[in-house]
Amino acid sequence: METIASSSAFPPDAFAKDCASRVVLDRIGDRWTVLVVGALADGRLRFSELRTRIEGITPKVMTQTLRALERDGVLTRTVYAEVPPRVEYELTDLGRDLLVPIDAIRHWAEQHASRIVANREVYDR
Amino acid sequence: METIASSSAFPPDAFAKDCASRVVLDRIGDRWTVLVVGALADGRLRFSELRTRIEGITPKVMTQTLRALERDGVLTRTVYAEVPPRVEYELTDLGRDLLVPIDAIRHWAEQHASRIVANREVYDR
């Protein structure tokens, strides 16, 4: 007899409609995820330090992105009982592992940005 | 004298506010871009073949994604004068180059999907 549990034993496949990897793709492909995870590559940072590093991110979007990545287990949030309280964010092992494909995507975007902008201009003419 | 042109001579940096690479990031990090480019890895496909390969994508989203990637120069759209007309999509050299980081992202999502879903369940409790 086939059960729902047995169907989840199939290897994950992002081309399949209900595969959980699609939701993960949405999260890790997000512009701000790429920048937050990339910014934490060299070690833990405070909220204000992240905001300085990632130009133009609003406090609201930063908070949402950090919370989503904490929920996914990509980073940890540590509160130190000081006055004023100090809060630091740091990649987990899972987050360090994510750095590899995320850095590849960011570097590709940086490397090919001008060519893609030029392609768009030609197409729009 | 500093000019706007000279500032664009800086190496692209996705952490900088107005860097064009951020717009490119939005495009290439998109779930449907990852799947369309990945589906074309083995060669050219028709619209209907792409829809079969990428389960659950709507015709509208498929059309928008293909047009955006054509505009970026990532793929070509070739119309053959047949009855009915045959239309095929194929990666350009730029698209083939993009396959490397995009496949890495997709594989990472597939590999870690179950762990991330589990992390979310723990967090939400």
Tab-separated table of N, CA, C and O in Angstrom, chain A residues 12-17 20-32 34-35 38-39 53-56 67 70-74 93-94 97-98 101-102 104-106 108-110 112-113 115-117 119-120 123-124, chain B residues 12-17 20-32 34-35 38-39 53-56 67 70-74 93-94 97-98 101-102 104-106 108-110 112-113 115-117 119-120 123-124:
chain	number	residue	atom	x	y	z
A	12	PRO	N	14.882	14.407	-3.159
A	12	PRO	CA	14.329	15.738	-3.426
A	12	PRO	C	14.640	16.175	-4.856
A	12	PRO	O	15.736	15.935	-5.349
A	13	ASP	N	13.664	16.811	-5.492
A	13	ASP	CA	13.803	17.220	-6.888
A	13	ASP	C	13.080	18.554	-7.073
A	13	ASP	O	11.855	18.611	-7.002
A	14	ALA	N	13.826	19.620	-7.290
A	14	ALA	CA	13.231	20.952	-7.390
A	14	ALA	C	12.308	21.085	-8.600
A	14	ALA	O	11.491	22.009	-8.653
A	15	PHE	N	12.423	20.161	-9.567
A	15	PHE	CA	11.525	20.212	-10.718
A	15	PHE	C	10.150	19.636	-10.388
A	15	PHE	O	9.206	19.814	-11.151
A	16	ALA	N	10.038	18.920	-9.277
A	16	ALA	CA	8.760	18.339	-8.854
A	16	ALA	C	7.940	19.379	-8.098
A	16	ALA	O	8.467	20.158	-7.297
A	17	LYS	N	6.640	19.361	-8.378
A	17	LYS	CA	5.743	20.428	-7.935
A	17	LYS	C	5.782	20.716	-6.430
A	17	LYS	O	5.856	21.860	-6.010
A	20	ALA	N	9.898	20.337	-1.224
A	20	ALA	CA	10.221	21.387	-0.245
A	20	ALA	C	11.418	22.223	-0.696
A	20	ALA	O	11.584	23.364	-0.252
A	21	SER	N	12.240	21.678	-1.574
A	21	SER	CA	13.426	22.423	-2.004
A	21	SER	C	13.053	23.726	-2.719
A	21	SER	O	13.842	24.666	-2.747
A	22	ARG	N	11.831	23.786	-3.271
A	22	ARG	CA	11.418	25.031	-3.942
A	22	ARG	C	11.269	26.180	-2.959
A	22	ARG	O	11.619	27.317	-3.257
A	23	VAL	N	10.736	25.867	-1.776
A	23	VAL	CA	10.586	26.912	-0.753
A	23	VAL	C	11.970	27.345	-0.262
A	23	VAL	O	12.219	28.529	-0.006
A	24	VAL	N	12.864	26.379	-0.153
A	24	VAL	CA	14.240	26.692	0.254
A	24	VAL	C	14.920	27.564	-0.809
A	24	VAL	O	15.607	28.539	-0.488
A	25	LEU	N	14.673	27.233	-2.073
A	25	LEU	CA	15.209	28.036	-3.194
A	25	LEU	C	14.776	29.495	-3.079
A	25	LEU	O	15.585	30.404	-3.285
A	26	ASP	N	13.490	29.701	-2.777
A	26	ASP	CA	12.982	31.076	-2.655
A	26	ASP	C	13.771	31.851	-1.606
A	26	ASP	O	14.083	33.023	-1.777
A	27	ARG	N	14.061	31.158	-0.502
A	27	ARG	CA	14.768	31.812	0.611
A	27	ARG	C	16.225	32.111	0.246
A	27	ARG	O	16.706	33.216	0.412
A	28	ILE	N	16.926	31.087	-0.269
A	28	ILE	CA	18.366	31.280	-0.482
A	28	ILE	C	18.665	32.070	-1.754
A	28	ILE	O	19.751	32.622	-1.885
A	29	GLY	N	17.690	32.165	-2.672
A	29	GLY	CA	17.910	32.948	-3.879
A	29	GLY	C	17.617	34.422	-3.676
A	29	GLY	O	17.952	35.249	-4.519
A	30	ASP	N	17.009	34.732	-2.544
A	30	ASP	CA	16.636	36.127	-2.265
A	30	ASP	C	17.871	37.032	-2.169
A	30	ASP	O	18.882	36.666	-1.555
A	31	ARG	N	17.766	38.198	-2.800
A	31	ARG	CA	18.867	39.171	-2.810
A	31	ARG	C	19.445	39.443	-1.418
A	31	ARG	O	20.656	39.457	-1.212
A	32	TRP	N	18.567	39.642	-0.451
A	32	TRP	CA	19.037	40.019	0.892
A	32	TRP	C	19.652	38.841	1.635
A	32	TRP	O	20.560	39.019	2.456
A	34	VAL	N	21.402	36.509	0.131
A	34	VAL	CA	22.741	36.419	-0.463
A	34	VAL	C	23.686	37.417	0.212
A	34	VAL	O	24.837	37.081	0.541
A	35	LEU	N	23.192	38.626	0.458
A	35	LEU	CA	24.054	39.662	1.030
A	35	LEU	C	24.293	39.459	2.533
A	35	LEU	O	25.413	39.642	3.024
A	38	GLY	N	26.549	36.432	2.935
A	38	GLY	CA	27.878	36.834	2.454
A	38	GLY	C	28.589	37.757	3.425
A	38	GLY	O	29.800	37.636	3.631
A	39	ALA	N	27.830	38.659	4.057
A	39	ALA	CA	28.431	39.615	4.996
A	39	ALA	C	28.962	38.918	6.248
A	39	ALA	O	29.905	39.392	6.881
A	53	ARG	N	27.434	47.287	6.329
A	53	ARG	CA	28.049	46.470	5.276
A	53	ARG	C	27.122	46.359	4.065
A	53	ARG	O	27.573	46.401	2.924
A	54	ILE	N	25.805	46.178	4.325
A	54	ILE	CA	24.832	45.970	3.253
A	54	ILE	C	24.108	47.286	2.982
A	54	ILE	O	23.061	47.580	3.561
A	55	GLU	N	24.671	48.079	2.092
A	55	GLU	CA	24.124	49.421	1.841
A	55	GLU	C	22.685	49.347	1.344
A	55	GLU	O	22.353	48.534	0.488
A	56	GLY	N	21.860	50.234	1.901
A	56	GLY	CA	20.507	50.396	1.361
A	56	GLY	C	19.467	49.444	1.919
A	56	GLY	O	18.290	49.534	1.554
A	67	ARG	N	15.526	37.003	10.809
A	67	ARG	CA	14.620	36.093	11.507
A	67	ARG	C	14.373	34.832	10.669
A	67	ARG	O	14.365	33.718	11.186
A	70	GLU	N	17.429	32.686	10.787
A	70	GLU	CA	17.550	32.046	12.105
A	70	GLU	C	16.585	30.857	12.174
A	70	GLU	O	16.943	29.770	12.634
A	71	ARG	N	15.380	31.061	11.659
A	71	ARG	CA	14.355	29.997	11.643
A	71	ARG	C	14.816	28.798	10.799
A	71	ARG	O	14.569	27.650	11.147
A	72	ASP	N	15.507	29.084	9.710
A	72	ASP	CA	16.004	28.020	8.830
A	72	ASP	C	17.224	27.305	9.415
A	72	ASP	O	17.633	26.259	8.890
A	73	GLY	N	17.819	27.889	10.467
A	73	GLY	CA	19.023	27.283	11.050
A	73	GLY	C	20.297	27.684	10.334
A	73	GLY	O	21.330	27.026	10.474
A	74	VAL	N	20.222	28.784	9.563
A	74	VAL	CA	21.391	29.247	8.804
A	74	VAL	C	22.290	30.145	9.659
A	74	VAL	O	23.495	30.183	9.483
A	93	ASP	N	26.947	25.929	11.052
A	93	ASP	CA	27.634	25.062	10.089
A	93	ASP	C	26.841	25.006	8.780
A	93	ASP	O	27.425	25.017	7.687
A	94	LEU	N	25.507	24.954	8.908
A	94	LEU	CA	24.656	24.943	7.713
A	94	LEU	C	24.842	26.230	6.904
A	94	LEU	O	24.945	26.210	5.676
A	97	ASP	N	28.081	26.253	5.070
A	97	ASP	CA	27.975	25.383	3.897
A	97	ASP	C	27.252	26.116	2.754
A	97	ASP	O	27.586	25.956	1.584
A	98	LEU	N	26.281	26.942	3.136
A	98	LEU	CA	25.512	27.711	2.152
A	98	LEU	C	26.364	28.791	1.488
A	98	LEU	O	26.096	29.225	0.367
A	101	PRO	N	27.660	28.031	-2.508
A	101	PRO	CA	26.837	28.380	-3.675
A	101	PRO	C	26.409	29.848	-3.697
A	101	PRO	O	26.292	30.454	-4.761
A	102	ILE	N	26.222	30.439	-2.506
A	102	ILE	CA	25.758	31.824	-2.459
A	102	ILE	C	26.856	32.787	-2.927
A	102	ILE	O	26.595	33.766	-3.627
A	104	ALA	N	29.122	31.984	-5.041
A	104	ALA	CA	29.225	31.750	-6.490
A	104	ALA	C	28.190	32.575	-7.248
A	104	ALA	O	28.490	33.187	-8.277
A	105	ILE	N	26.969	32.613	-6.732
A	105	ILE	CA	25.901	33.405	-7.349
A	105	ILE	C	26.250	34.898	-7.306
A	105	ILE	O	26.104	35.620	-8.297
A	106	ARG	N	26.739	35.362	-6.150
A	106	ARG	CA	27.052	36.798	-6.015
A	106	ARG	C	28.200	37.189	-6.954
A	106	ARG	O	28.130	38.213	-7.635
A	108	TRP	N	29.058	35.708	-9.694
A	108	TRP	CA	28.573	35.661	-11.080
A	108	TRP	C	27.824	36.958	-11.416
A	108	TRP	O	28.031	37.552	-12.481
A	109	ALA	N	26.956	37.379	-10.503
A	109	ALA	CA	26.179	38.609	-10.725
A	109	ALA	C	27.101	39.810	-10.884
A	109	ALA	O	26.904	40.653	-11.771
A	110	GLU	N	28.134	39.894	-10.037
A	110	GLU	CA	29.066	41.020	-10.113
A	110	GLU	C	29.860	40.984	-11.419
A	110	GLU	O	30.057	42.004	-12.074
A	112	HIS	N	29.095	39.594	-14.326
A	112	HIS	CA	28.360	39.711	-15.580
A	112	HIS	C	27.341	40.848	-15.610
A	112	HIS	O	26.589	40.972	-16.573
A	113	ALA	N	27.290	41.662	-14.541
A	113	ALA	CA	26.274	42.714	-14.443
A	113	ALA	C	26.308	43.658	-15.643
A	113	ALA	O	25.273	43.941	-16.253
A	115	ARG	N	27.505	43.278	-18.644
A	115	ARG	CA	27.115	42.621	-19.889
A	115	ARG	C	25.592	42.438	-19.964
A	115	ARG	O	24.977	42.639	-21.014
A	116	ILE	N	24.977	42.073	-18.847
A	116	ILE	CA	23.528	41.866	-18.826
A	116	ILE	C	22.791	43.194	-19.006
A	116	ILE	O	21.797	43.269	-19.731
A	117	VAL	N	23.289	44.246	-18.368
A	117	VAL	CA	22.692	45.576	-18.556
A	117	VAL	C	22.767	45.967	-20.035
A	117	VAL	O	21.801	46.474	-20.616
A	119	ASN	N	22.983	43.878	-22.626
A	119	ASN	CA	22.045	43.015	-23.357
A	119	ASN	C	20.618	43.551	-23.280
A	119	ASN	O	19.866	43.519	-24.247
A	120	ARG	N	20.246	44.024	-22.104
A	120	ARG	CA	18.885	44.558	-21.914
A	120	ARG	C	18.659	45.788	-22.785
A	120	ARG	O	17.596	45.958	-23.371
A	123	TYR	N	18.117	44.700	-26.352
A	123	TYR	CA	16.801	44.055	-26.481
A	123	TYR	C	15.676	45.090	-26.505
A	123	TYR	O	14.709	44.954	-27.260
A	124	ASP	N	15.802	46.131	-25.678
A	124	ASP	CA	14.728	47.111	-25.540
A	124	ASP	C	14.658	48.086	-26.717
A	124	ASP	O	13.678	48.815	-26.855
B	12	PRO	N	32.482	45.959	-9.693
B	12	PRO	CA	31.118	45.747	-9.210
B	12	PRO	C	31.130	45.117	-7.816
B	12	PRO	O	31.939	44.240	-7.538
B	13	ASP	N	30.220	45.577	-6.962
B	13	ASP	CA	30.161	45.104	-5.575
B	13	ASP	C	28.698	45.053	-5.158
B	13	ASP	O	28.048	46.088	-5.016
B	14	ALA	N	28.172	43.856	-4.962
B	14	ALA	CA	26.753	43.694	-4.633
B	14	ALA	C	26.390	44.299	-3.282
B	14	ALA	O	25.218	44.527	-2.995
B	15	PHE	N	27.413	44.578	-2.443
B	15	PHE	CA	27.125	45.201	-1.160
B	15	PHE	C	26.898	46.707	-1.301
B	15	PHE	O	26.410	47.356	-0.390
B	16	ALA	N	27.286	47.273	-2.460
B	16	ALA	CA	27.100	48.699	-2.714
B	16	ALA	C	25.679	48.963	-3.208
B	16	ALA	O	25.138	48.199	-4.017
B	17	LYS	N	25.117	50.063	-2.733
B	17	LYS	CA	23.688	50.345	-2.919
B	17	LYS	C	23.212	50.310	-4.358
B	17	LYS	O	22.204	49.685	-4.668
B	20	ALA	N	24.647	47.460	-10.193
B	20	ALA	CA	23.743	46.749	-11.104
B	20	ALA	C	23.676	45.260	-10.788
B	20	ALA	O	22.698	44.588	-11.138
B	21	SER	N	24.692	44.739	-10.128
B	21	SER	CA	24.692	43.307	-9.821
B	21	SER	C	23.518	42.913	-8.924
B	21	SER	O	23.095	41.766	-8.921
B	22	ARG	N	22.959	43.881	-8.174
B	22	ARG	CA	21.806	43.561	-7.324
B	22	ARG	C	20.580	43.206	-8.157
B	22	ARG	O	19.820	42.314	-7.804
B	23	VAL	N	20.377	43.928	-9.254
B	23	VAL	CA	19.249	43.645	-10.137
B	23	VAL	C	19.450	42.278	-10.806
B	23	VAL	O	18.516	41.500	-10.974
B	24	VAL	N	20.701	41.998	-11.158
B	24	VAL	CA	21.028	40.697	-11.755
B	24	VAL	C	20.776	39.573	-10.739
B	24	VAL	O	20.223	38.524	-11.068
B	25	LEU	N	21.158	39.835	-9.483
B	25	LEU	CA	20.910	38.871	-8.405
B	25	LEU	C	19.434	38.517	-8.296
B	25	LEU	O	19.067	37.352	-8.147
B	26	ASP	N	18.579	39.532	-8.362
B	26	ASP	CA	17.134	39.293	-8.266
B	26	ASP	C	16.671	38.340	-9.352
B	26	ASP	O	15.850	37.457	-9.115
B	27	ARG	N	17.224	38.542	-10.547
B	27	ARG	CA	16.810	37.717	-11.688
B	27	ARG	C	17.316	36.279	-11.541
B	27	ARG	O	16.567	35.319	-11.679
B	28	ILE	N	18.611	36.133	-11.268
B	28	ILE	CA	19.179	34.784	-11.274
B	28	ILE	C	18.852	34.008	-10.013
B	28	ILE	O	18.910	32.779	-10.017
B	29	GLY	N	18.478	34.707	-8.932
B	29	GLY	CA	18.111	34.003	-7.712
B	29	GLY	C	16.667	33.539	-7.720
B	29	GLY	O	16.250	32.763	-6.862
B	30	ASP	N	15.901	34.007	-8.687
B	30	ASP	CA	14.486	33.658	-8.767
B	30	ASP	C	14.288	32.156	-8.972
B	30	ASP	O	14.976	31.529	-9.782
B	31	ARG	N	13.341	31.585	-8.235
B	31	ARG	CA	13.036	30.152	-8.314
B	31	ARG	C	12.847	29.662	-9.743
B	31	ARG	O	13.387	28.635	-10.150
B	32	TRP	N	12.086	30.420	-10.532
B	32	TRP	CA	11.753	29.961	-11.885
B	32	TRP	C	12.944	30.091	-12.833
B	32	TRP	O	13.098	29.303	-13.764
B	34	VAL	N	16.044	29.605	-11.864
B	34	VAL	CA	16.863	28.442	-11.517
B	34	VAL	C	16.351	27.196	-12.240
B	34	VAL	O	17.127	26.409	-12.787
B	35	LEU	N	15.035	27.032	-12.289
B	35	LEU	CA	14.456	25.825	-12.894
B	35	LEU	C	14.498	25.876	-14.423
B	35	LEU	O	14.788	24.870	-15.073
B	38	GLY	N	18.124	25.471	-15.482
B	38	GLY	CA	18.504	24.089	-15.186
B	38	GLY	C	17.892	23.102	-16.174
B	38	GLY	O	18.540	22.136	-16.585
B	39	ALA	N	16.644	23.368	-16.580
B	39	ALA	CA	15.947	22.465	-17.508
B	39	ALA	C	16.597	22.480	-18.893
B	39	ALA	O	16.533	21.502	-19.630
B	53	ARG	N	8.657	19.628	-17.921
B	53	ARG	CA	9.824	19.415	-17.063
B	53	ARG	C	9.681	20.151	-15.728
B	53	ARG	O	10.051	19.630	-14.676
B	54	ILE	N	9.144	21.390	-15.802
B	54	ILE	CA	9.042	22.220	-14.595
B	54	ILE	C	7.607	22.152	-14.089
B	54	ILE	O	6.753	22.965	-14.466
B	55	GLU	N	7.332	21.196	-13.236
B	55	GLU	CA	5.964	20.974	-12.768
B	55	GLU	C	5.410	22.198	-12.042
B	55	GLU	O	6.095	22.809	-11.231
B	56	GLY	N	4.159	22.533	-12.367
B	56	GLY	CA	3.462	23.554	-11.591
B	56	GLY	C	3.682	24.986	-12.053
B	56	GLY	O	3.094	25.903	-11.504
B	67	ARG	N	11.004	35.441	-21.324
B	67	ARG	CA	11.243	36.749	-21.942
B	67	ARG	C	12.341	37.509	-21.192
B	67	ARG	O	13.222	38.127	-21.808
B	70	GLU	N	15.652	35.981	-22.031
B	70	GLU	CA	16.047	36.321	-23.401
B	70	GLU	C	16.601	37.752	-23.424
B	70	GLU	O	17.631	38.029	-24.032
B	71	ARG	N	15.906	38.634	-22.709
B	71	ARG	CA	16.333	40.038	-22.628
B	71	ARG	C	17.726	40.157	-21.992
B	71	ARG	O	18.543	40.990	-22.396
B	72	ASP	N	17.992	39.314	-21.014
B	72	ASP	CA	19.301	39.338	-20.337
B	72	ASP	C	20.405	38.706	-21.184
B	72	ASP	O	21.584	38.823	-20.835
B	73	GLY	N	20.014	38.004	-22.252
B	73	GLY	CA	21.020	37.333	-23.078
B	73	GLY	C	21.404	35.963	-22.546
B	73	GLY	O	22.446	35.421	-22.915
B	74	VAL	N	20.567	35.392	-21.669
B	74	VAL	CA	20.858	34.086	-21.067
B	74	VAL	C	20.371	32.951	-21.975
B	74	VAL	O	20.953	31.872	-21.986
B	93	ASP	N	25.998	31.174	-24.523
B	93	ASP	CA	27.234	30.926	-23.775
B	93	ASP	C	27.122	31.512	-22.360
B	93	ASP	O	27.574	30.897	-21.385
B	94	LEU	N	26.502	32.695	-22.270
B	94	LEU	CA	26.296	33.320	-20.960
B	94	LEU	C	25.413	32.428	-20.083
B	94	LEU	O	25.685	32.238	-18.891
B	97	ASP	N	27.277	29.460	-18.821
B	97	ASP	CA	28.161	29.875	-17.734
B	97	ASP	C	27.374	30.020	-16.424
B	97	ASP	O	27.867	29.695	-15.338
B	98	LEU	N	26.130	30.479	-16.559
B	98	LEU	CA	25.263	30.658	-15.386
B	98	LEU	C	24.855	29.323	-14.778
B	98	LEU	O	24.538	29.236	-13.585
B	101	PRO	N	26.797	28.216	-11.139
B	101	PRO	CA	26.295	28.627	-9.821
B	101	PRO	C	24.823	28.246	-9.598
B	101	PRO	O	24.430	27.956	-8.473
B	102	ILE	N	24.019	28.239	-10.667
B	102	ILE	CA	22.594	27.943	-10.509
B	102	ILE	C	22.370	26.469	-10.152
B	102	ILE	O	21.512	26.132	-9.329
B	104	ALA	N	24.507	24.727	-8.526
B	104	ALA	CA	25.000	24.613	-7.149
B	104	ALA	C	23.918	25.015	-6.156
B	104	ALA	O	23.714	24.353	-5.131
B	105	ILE	N	23.207	26.091	-6.469
B	105	ILE	CA	22.116	26.556	-5.603
B	105	ILE	C	20.995	25.510	-5.550
B	105	ILE	O	20.472	25.183	-4.482
B	106	ARG	N	20.630	24.981	-6.716
B	106	ARG	CA	19.525	24.008	-6.749
B	106	ARG	C	19.901	22.737	-5.984
B	106	ARG	O	19.099	22.217	-5.209
B	108	TRP	N	22.036	22.471	-3.585
B	108	TRP	CA	22.083	22.769	-2.159
B	108	TRP	C	20.672	22.740	-1.575
B	108	TRP	O	20.443	22.162	-0.503
B	109	ALA	N	19.731	23.358	-2.285
B	109	ALA	CA	18.337	23.395	-1.811
B	109	ALA	C	17.769	21.975	-1.693
B	109	ALA	O	17.102	21.642	-0.710
B	110	GLU	N	18.058	21.146	-2.677
B	110	GLU	CA	17.543	19.769	-2.645
B	110	GLU	C	18.182	18.973	-1.504
B	110	GLU	O	17.516	18.224	-0.796
B	112	HIS	N	19.485	20.043	1.334
B	112	HIS	CA	19.248	20.491	2.697
B	112	HIS	C	17.783	20.806	3.001
B	112	HIS	O	17.476	21.285	4.096
B	113	ALA	N	16.888	20.544	2.041
B	113	ALA	CA	15.478	20.910	2.219
B	113	ALA	C	14.877	20.286	3.487
B	113	ALA	O	14.240	20.984	4.289
B	115	ARG	N	16.271	19.169	6.187
B	115	ARG	CA	16.855	19.701	7.415
B	115	ARG	C	16.302	21.097	7.730
B	115	ARG	O	16.014	21.427	8.891
B	116	ILE	N	16.131	21.909	6.686
B	116	ILE	CA	15.609	23.264	6.889
B	116	ILE	C	14.138	23.226	7.320
B	116	ILE	O	13.721	23.969	8.209
B	117	VAL	N	13.366	22.319	6.722
B	117	VAL	CA	11.969	22.161	7.141
B	117	VAL	C	11.913	21.755	8.614
B	117	VAL	O	11.113	22.284	9.392
B	119	ASN	N	14.242	22.358	10.910
B	119	ASN	CA	14.663	23.525	11.704
B	119	ASN	C	13.505	24.504	11.902
B	119	ASN	O	13.332	25.067	12.980
B	120	ARG	N	12.710	24.680	10.856
B	120	ARG	CA	11.572	25.602	10.958
B	120	ARG	C	10.540	25.106	11.954
B	120	ARG	O	9.967	25.885	12.720
B	123	TYR	N	11.818	25.776	15.432
B	123	TYR	CA	11.770	27.220	15.721
B	123	TYR	C	10.348	27.677	16.042
B	123	TYR	O	10.116	28.505	16.921
B	124	ASP	N	9.363	27.122	15.303
B	124	ASP	CA	7.983	27.581	15.448
B	124	ASP	C	7.306	27.046	16.705
B	124	ASP	O	6.230	27.515	17.086
